[in-house]
Amino acid sequence: TCCDVNIFVILLIMKISIKDLTTERKWRSATGYDEEKFRKLLAIFEEAHLKLFGKTVNERESESPKESAIKTAEDLLLFTLFSLKCGLTYDLLGLVIGMDTSNAKRQQDKGITILKSMLIDKGYAPARSFGSVEEFEEYFRQYDTLIIDGEEQPIQRPSNEDSQKENYSGKKKGIR
């Protein structure tokens, strides 16, 4: 129908790609990096993808029965960085990139998994858990100051109304 054709045309127009990033300002606004740093990151990203999945992005996509908006590692890295930089909902992200909402979520998850793997392999990822207090202390021994954000800690909600008021954060105006 006419409406379907219009939506298809809008999606084709809105889809961003590497060729749209013609200036350093556009590179930084879309990815957070200039082109040179993006290319360096891309080489590591491709290695990490191959290590995790045993195939390149091109090989995996060629085996897929469905046509994908993301055909190369370059596309996947651009998509992942763009999605993290812009903070769009998956609905809008899919619209801008040219894919459905659930695929946008899956592609972002895949890209983040690869980025995390890269950071861990290269030794840039911070430790997330420790087996003992001694291990924690050893890890942070090199730092003079350690700041821990413990502002919002979940607690078991008390059944007694007075106890609930004692533990109330004050964020919701309707509770007194």
PDB file of C-alpha atoms in Angstrom, residues 5-175:
ATOM      1  CA  VAL A   5       5.875   2.430   0.744  1.00  0.00           C
ATOM      2  CA  ASN A   6       6.156   5.745   2.631  1.00  0.00           C
ATOM      3  CA  ILE A   7       7.343   3.993   5.793  1.00  0.00           C
ATOM      4  CA  PHE A   8       9.895   2.016   3.754  1.00  0.00           C
ATOM      5  CA  VAL A   9      11.185   5.231   2.156  1.00  0.00           C
ATOM      6  CA  ILE A  10      11.470   6.896   5.579  1.00  0.00           C
ATOM      7  CA  LEU A  11      13.445   3.926   6.892  1.00  0.00           C
ATOM      8  CA  LEU A  12      15.815   4.023   3.924  1.00  0.00           C
ATOM      9  CA  ILE A  13      16.389   7.741   4.393  1.00  0.00           C
ATOM     10  CA  MET A  14      16.954   7.478   8.142  1.00  0.00           C
ATOM     11  CA  LYS A  15      19.436   4.589   8.126  1.00  0.00           C
ATOM     12  CA  ILE A  16      22.861   5.880   9.109  1.00  0.00           C
ATOM     13  CA  SER A  17      26.129   4.390   7.925  1.00  0.00           C
ATOM     14  CA  ILE A  18      29.846   5.053   7.986  1.00  0.00           C
ATOM     15  CA  LYS A  19      29.636   6.994   4.711  1.00  0.00           C
ATOM     16  CA  ASP A  20      27.438   9.565   6.504  1.00  0.00           C
ATOM     17  CA  LEU A  21      30.273  10.406   8.897  1.00  0.00           C
ATOM     18  CA  THR A  22      32.078  12.917   6.706  1.00  0.00           C
ATOM     19  CA  THR A  23      33.561  15.196   9.369  1.00  0.00           C
ATOM     20  CA  GLU A  24      35.311  14.698  12.698  1.00  0.00           C
ATOM     21  CA  ARG A  25      32.369  16.379  14.386  1.00  0.00           C
ATOM     22  CA  LYS A  26      29.960  13.814  12.907  1.00  0.00           C
ATOM     23  CA  TRP A  27      32.275  10.948  13.906  1.00  0.00           C
ATOM     24  CA  ARG A  28      32.436  12.187  17.488  1.00  0.00           C
ATOM     25  CA  SER A  29      28.725  12.914  17.742  1.00  0.00           C
ATOM     26  CA  ALA A  30      27.778   9.454  16.446  1.00  0.00           C
ATOM     27  CA  THR A  31      30.452   7.300  18.113  1.00  0.00           C
ATOM     28  CA  GLY A  32      32.393   9.347  20.639  1.00  0.00           C
ATOM     29  CA  TYR A  33      35.579   8.769  18.615  1.00  0.00           C
ATOM     30  CA  ASP A  34      37.304  10.365  15.650  1.00  0.00           C
ATOM     31  CA  GLU A  35      37.755   8.182  12.570  1.00  0.00           C
ATOM     32  CA  GLU A  36      41.348   7.212  13.369  1.00  0.00           C
ATOM     33  CA  LYS A  37      40.464   5.929  16.856  1.00  0.00           C
ATOM     34  CA  PHE A  38      37.369   4.194  15.491  1.00  0.00           C
ATOM     35  CA  ARG A  39      39.520   2.316  12.953  1.00  0.00           C
ATOM     36  CA  LYS A  40      41.974   1.229  15.676  1.00  0.00           C
ATOM     37  CA  LEU A  41      39.091   0.065  17.844  1.00  0.00           C
ATOM     38  CA  LEU A  42      37.566  -1.731  14.844  1.00  0.00           C
ATOM     39  CA  ALA A  43      40.670  -3.909  14.362  1.00  0.00           C
ATOM     40  CA  ILE A  44      40.488  -5.068  17.995  1.00  0.00           C
ATOM     41  CA  PHE A  45      36.693  -5.437  17.752  1.00  0.00           C
ATOM     42  CA  GLU A  46      37.032  -7.743  14.723  1.00  0.00           C
ATOM     43  CA  GLU A  47      39.587  -9.908  16.567  1.00  0.00           C
ATOM     44  CA  ALA A  48      37.312 -10.155  19.603  1.00  0.00           C
ATOM     45  CA  HIS A  49      34.312 -11.089  17.419  1.00  0.00           C
ATOM     46  CA  LEU A  50      36.312 -13.834  15.718  1.00  0.00           C
ATOM     47  CA  LYS A  51      37.526 -15.141  19.082  1.00  0.00           C
ATOM     48  CA  LEU A  52      34.008 -15.172  20.580  1.00  0.00           C
ATOM     49  CA  PHE A  53      32.057 -16.534  17.626  1.00  0.00           C
ATOM     50  CA  GLY A  54      34.685 -18.330  15.523  1.00  0.00           C
ATOM     51  CA  LYS A  55      33.568 -16.422  12.427  1.00  0.00           C
ATOM     52  CA  THR A  56      33.663 -12.896  11.070  1.00  0.00           C
ATOM     53  CA  VAL A  57      30.523 -10.753  11.084  1.00  0.00           C
ATOM     54  CA  ASN A  58      30.352 -11.154   7.280  1.00  0.00           C
ATOM     55  CA  GLU A  59      30.470 -14.962   7.563  1.00  0.00           C
ATOM     56  CA  ARG A  60      27.776 -15.054  10.243  1.00  0.00           C
ATOM     57  CA  GLU A  61      25.514 -12.692   8.320  1.00  0.00           C
ATOM     58  CA  SER A  62      25.928 -14.636   5.064  1.00  0.00           C
ATOM     59  CA  GLU A  63      24.656 -17.760   6.871  1.00  0.00           C
ATOM     60  CA  SER A  64      21.588 -15.947   8.191  1.00  0.00           C
ATOM     61  CA  PRO A  65      18.342 -16.545   6.283  1.00  0.00           C
ATOM     62  CA  LYS A  66      17.202 -12.954   6.862  1.00  0.00           C
ATOM     63  CA  GLU A  67      18.612  -9.762   5.386  1.00  0.00           C
ATOM     64  CA  SER A  68      20.347  -7.717   8.086  1.00  0.00           C
ATOM     65  CA  ALA A  69      21.014  -3.998   8.382  1.00  0.00           C
ATOM     66  CA  ILE A  70      24.363  -4.950   9.944  1.00  0.00           C
ATOM     67  CA  LYS A  71      26.583  -6.770   7.462  1.00  0.00           C
ATOM     68  CA  THR A  72      30.125  -6.007   8.666  1.00  0.00           C
ATOM     69  CA  ALA A  73      32.079  -5.559  11.875  1.00  0.00           C
ATOM     70  CA  GLU A  74      32.286  -1.887  10.957  1.00  0.00           C
ATOM     71  CA  ASP A  75      28.478  -1.703  10.879  1.00  0.00           C
ATOM     72  CA  LEU A  76      28.174  -3.531  14.205  1.00  0.00           C
ATOM     73  CA  LEU A  77      30.752  -1.337  15.945  1.00  0.00           C
ATOM     74  CA  LEU A  78      29.143   1.841  14.574  1.00  0.00           C
ATOM     75  CA  PHE A  79      25.722   0.610  15.674  1.00  0.00           C
ATOM     76  CA  THR A  80      26.947  -0.339  19.153  1.00  0.00           C
ATOM     77  CA  LEU A  81      28.816   2.909  19.805  1.00  0.00           C
ATOM     78  CA  PHE A  82      25.954   4.960  18.349  1.00  0.00           C
ATOM     79  CA  SER A  83      23.416   3.156  20.530  1.00  0.00           C
ATOM     80  CA  LEU A  84      25.491   3.694  23.677  1.00  0.00           C
ATOM     81  CA  LYS A  85      26.275   7.330  22.853  1.00  0.00           C
ATOM     82  CA  CYS A  86      22.740   8.377  21.946  1.00  0.00           C
ATOM     83  CA  GLY A  87      20.737   6.456  24.550  1.00  0.00           C
ATOM     84  CA  LEU A  88      17.728   5.995  22.272  1.00  0.00           C
ATOM     85  CA  THR A  89      14.960   3.523  23.045  1.00  0.00           C
ATOM     86  CA  TYR A  90      15.157   0.317  21.020  1.00  0.00           C
ATOM     87  CA  ASP A  91      12.123   1.462  19.029  1.00  0.00           C
ATOM     88  CA  LEU A  92      13.861   4.671  17.938  1.00  0.00           C
ATOM     89  CA  LEU A  93      17.223   2.991  17.529  1.00  0.00           C
ATOM     90  CA  GLY A  94      15.670   0.455  15.185  1.00  0.00           C
ATOM     91  CA  LEU A  95      13.959   3.229  13.243  1.00  0.00           C
ATOM     92  CA  VAL A  96      17.159   5.248  12.838  1.00  0.00           C
ATOM     93  CA  ILE A  97      19.273   2.237  11.863  1.00  0.00           C
ATOM     94  CA  GLY A  98      16.640   0.453   9.786  1.00  0.00           C
ATOM     95  CA  MET A  99      15.733  -2.636  11.805  1.00  0.00           C
ATOM     96  CA  ASP A 100      12.983  -3.824  14.100  1.00  0.00           C
ATOM     97  CA  THR A 101      13.018  -3.218  17.847  1.00  0.00           C
ATOM     98  CA  SER A 102      13.951  -6.731  18.953  1.00  0.00           C
ATOM     99  CA  ASN A 103      16.779  -6.919  16.430  1.00  0.00           C
ATOM    100  CA  ALA A 104      18.111  -3.570  17.675  1.00  0.00           C
ATOM    101  CA  LYS A 105      18.235  -5.012  21.200  1.00  0.00           C
ATOM    102  CA  ARG A 106      19.940  -8.238  20.032  1.00  0.00           C
ATOM    103  CA  GLN A 107      22.517  -6.358  17.969  1.00  0.00           C
ATOM    104  CA  GLN A 108      23.302  -3.980  20.821  1.00  0.00           C
ATOM    105  CA  ASP A 109      23.702  -6.912  23.222  1.00  0.00           C
ATOM    106  CA  LYS A 110      26.055  -8.634  20.773  1.00  0.00           C
ATOM    107  CA  GLY A 111      28.124  -5.464  20.307  1.00  0.00           C
ATOM    108  CA  ILE A 112      28.366  -4.853  24.059  1.00  0.00           C
ATOM    109  CA  THR A 113      29.418  -8.479  24.621  1.00  0.00           C
ATOM    110  CA  ILE A 114      32.230  -8.030  22.106  1.00  0.00           C
ATOM    111  CA  LEU A 115      33.307  -4.699  23.646  1.00  0.00           C
ATOM    112  CA  LYS A 116      33.362  -6.232  27.144  1.00  0.00           C
ATOM    113  CA  SER A 117      35.399  -9.171  25.868  1.00  0.00           C
ATOM    114  CA  MET A 118      37.883  -6.750  24.266  1.00  0.00           C
ATOM    115  CA  LEU A 119      38.290  -4.760  27.455  1.00  0.00           C
ATOM    116  CA  ILE A 120      38.825  -7.882  29.554  1.00  0.00           C
ATOM    117  CA  ASP A 121      41.320  -9.392  27.065  1.00  0.00           C
ATOM    118  CA  LYS A 122      43.321  -6.153  26.871  1.00  0.00           C
ATOM    119  CA  GLY A 123      43.306  -5.670  30.654  1.00  0.00           C
ATOM    120  CA  TYR A 124      41.228  -2.485  30.618  1.00  0.00           C
ATOM    121  CA  ALA A 125      38.098  -3.789  32.330  1.00  0.00           C
ATOM    122  CA  PRO A 126      37.840  -3.184  36.074  1.00  0.00           C
ATOM    123  CA  ALA A 127      37.427  -6.117  38.437  1.00  0.00           C
ATOM    124  CA  ARG A 128      33.732  -6.735  39.151  1.00  0.00           C
ATOM    125  CA  SER A 129      33.980  -9.188  42.022  1.00  0.00           C
ATOM    126  CA  PHE A 130      36.502 -10.395  44.550  1.00  0.00           C
ATOM    127  CA  GLY A 131      36.902 -13.743  46.275  1.00  0.00           C
ATOM    128  CA  SER A 132      38.014 -12.269  49.595  1.00  0.00           C
ATOM    129  CA  VAL A 133      38.608  -9.041  51.483  1.00  0.00           C
ATOM    130  CA  GLU A 134      42.339  -9.558  50.976  1.00  0.00           C
ATOM    131  CA  GLU A 135      41.867  -9.787  47.182  1.00  0.00           C
ATOM    132  CA  PHE A 136      39.809  -6.561  47.262  1.00  0.00           C
ATOM    133  CA  GLU A 137      42.462  -4.774  49.341  1.00  0.00           C
ATOM    134  CA  GLU A 138      45.255  -5.962  47.050  1.00  0.00           C
ATOM    135  CA  TYR A 139      43.418  -4.768  43.947  1.00  0.00           C
ATOM    136  CA  PHE A 140      42.904  -1.243  45.362  1.00  0.00           C
ATOM    137  CA  ARG A 141      46.240  -0.948  47.217  1.00  0.00           C
ATOM    138  CA  GLN A 142      47.637   1.320  44.494  1.00  0.00           C
ATOM    139  CA  TYR A 143      44.972   4.001  45.091  1.00  0.00           C
ATOM    140  CA  ASP A 144      45.052   6.592  47.888  1.00  0.00           C
ATOM    141  CA  THR A 145      41.312   7.220  47.815  1.00  0.00           C
ATOM    142  CA  LEU A 146      38.422   4.877  47.131  1.00  0.00           C
ATOM    143  CA  ILE A 147      34.926   6.310  46.724  1.00  0.00           C
ATOM    144  CA  ILE A 148      31.994   3.915  47.001  1.00  0.00           C
ATOM    145  CA  ASP A 149      28.527   5.069  45.986  1.00  0.00           C
ATOM    146  CA  GLY A 150      26.251   3.351  48.467  1.00  0.00           C
ATOM    147  CA  GLU A 151      23.429   5.889  48.276  1.00  0.00           C
ATOM    148  CA  GLU A 152      20.681   3.553  47.165  1.00  0.00           C
ATOM    149  CA  GLN A 153      20.821   0.150  48.780  1.00  0.00           C
ATOM    150  CA  PRO A 154      17.795  -2.132  48.459  1.00  0.00           C
ATOM    151  CA  ILE A 155      16.214  -3.305  51.707  1.00  0.00           C
ATOM    152  CA  GLN A 156      13.426  -5.704  52.527  1.00  0.00           C
ATOM    153  CA  ARG A 157      10.291  -3.567  52.765  1.00  0.00           C
ATOM    154  CA  PRO A 158       8.984  -3.641  56.345  1.00  0.00           C
ATOM    155  CA  SER A 159       5.349  -4.681  56.767  1.00  0.00           C
ATOM    156  CA  ASN A 160       4.820  -2.175  59.611  1.00  0.00           C
ATOM    157  CA  GLU A 161       3.765   1.271  58.274  1.00  0.00           C
ATOM    158  CA  ASP A 162       5.870   3.205  60.825  1.00  0.00           C
ATOM    159  CA  SER A 163       8.941   1.181  59.881  1.00  0.00           C
ATOM    160  CA  GLN A 164       8.225   1.882  56.215  1.00  0.00           C
ATOM    161  CA  LYS A 165       8.232   5.631  56.927  1.00  0.00           C
ATOM    162  CA  GLU A 166      11.619   5.371  58.686  1.00  0.00           C
ATOM    163  CA  ASN A 167      13.145   3.784  55.596  1.00  0.00           C
ATOM    164  CA  TYR A 168      11.392   5.995  53.033  1.00  0.00           C
ATOM    165  CA  SER A 169      13.798   7.860  50.734  1.00  0.00           C
ATOM    166  CA  GLY A 170      11.485  10.808  50.088  1.00  0.00           C
ATOM    167  CA  LYS A 171      11.563  10.340  46.305  1.00  0.00           C
ATOM    168  CA  LYS A 172       7.828   9.811  45.832  1.00  0.00           C
ATOM    169  CA  LYS A 173       5.668  12.691  46.974  1.00  0.00           C
ATOM    170  CA  GLY A 174       2.477  10.676  47.548  1.00  0.00           C
ATOM    171  CA  ILE A 175       3.844   8.756  50.575  1.00  0.00           C
TER     172      ILE A 175
END
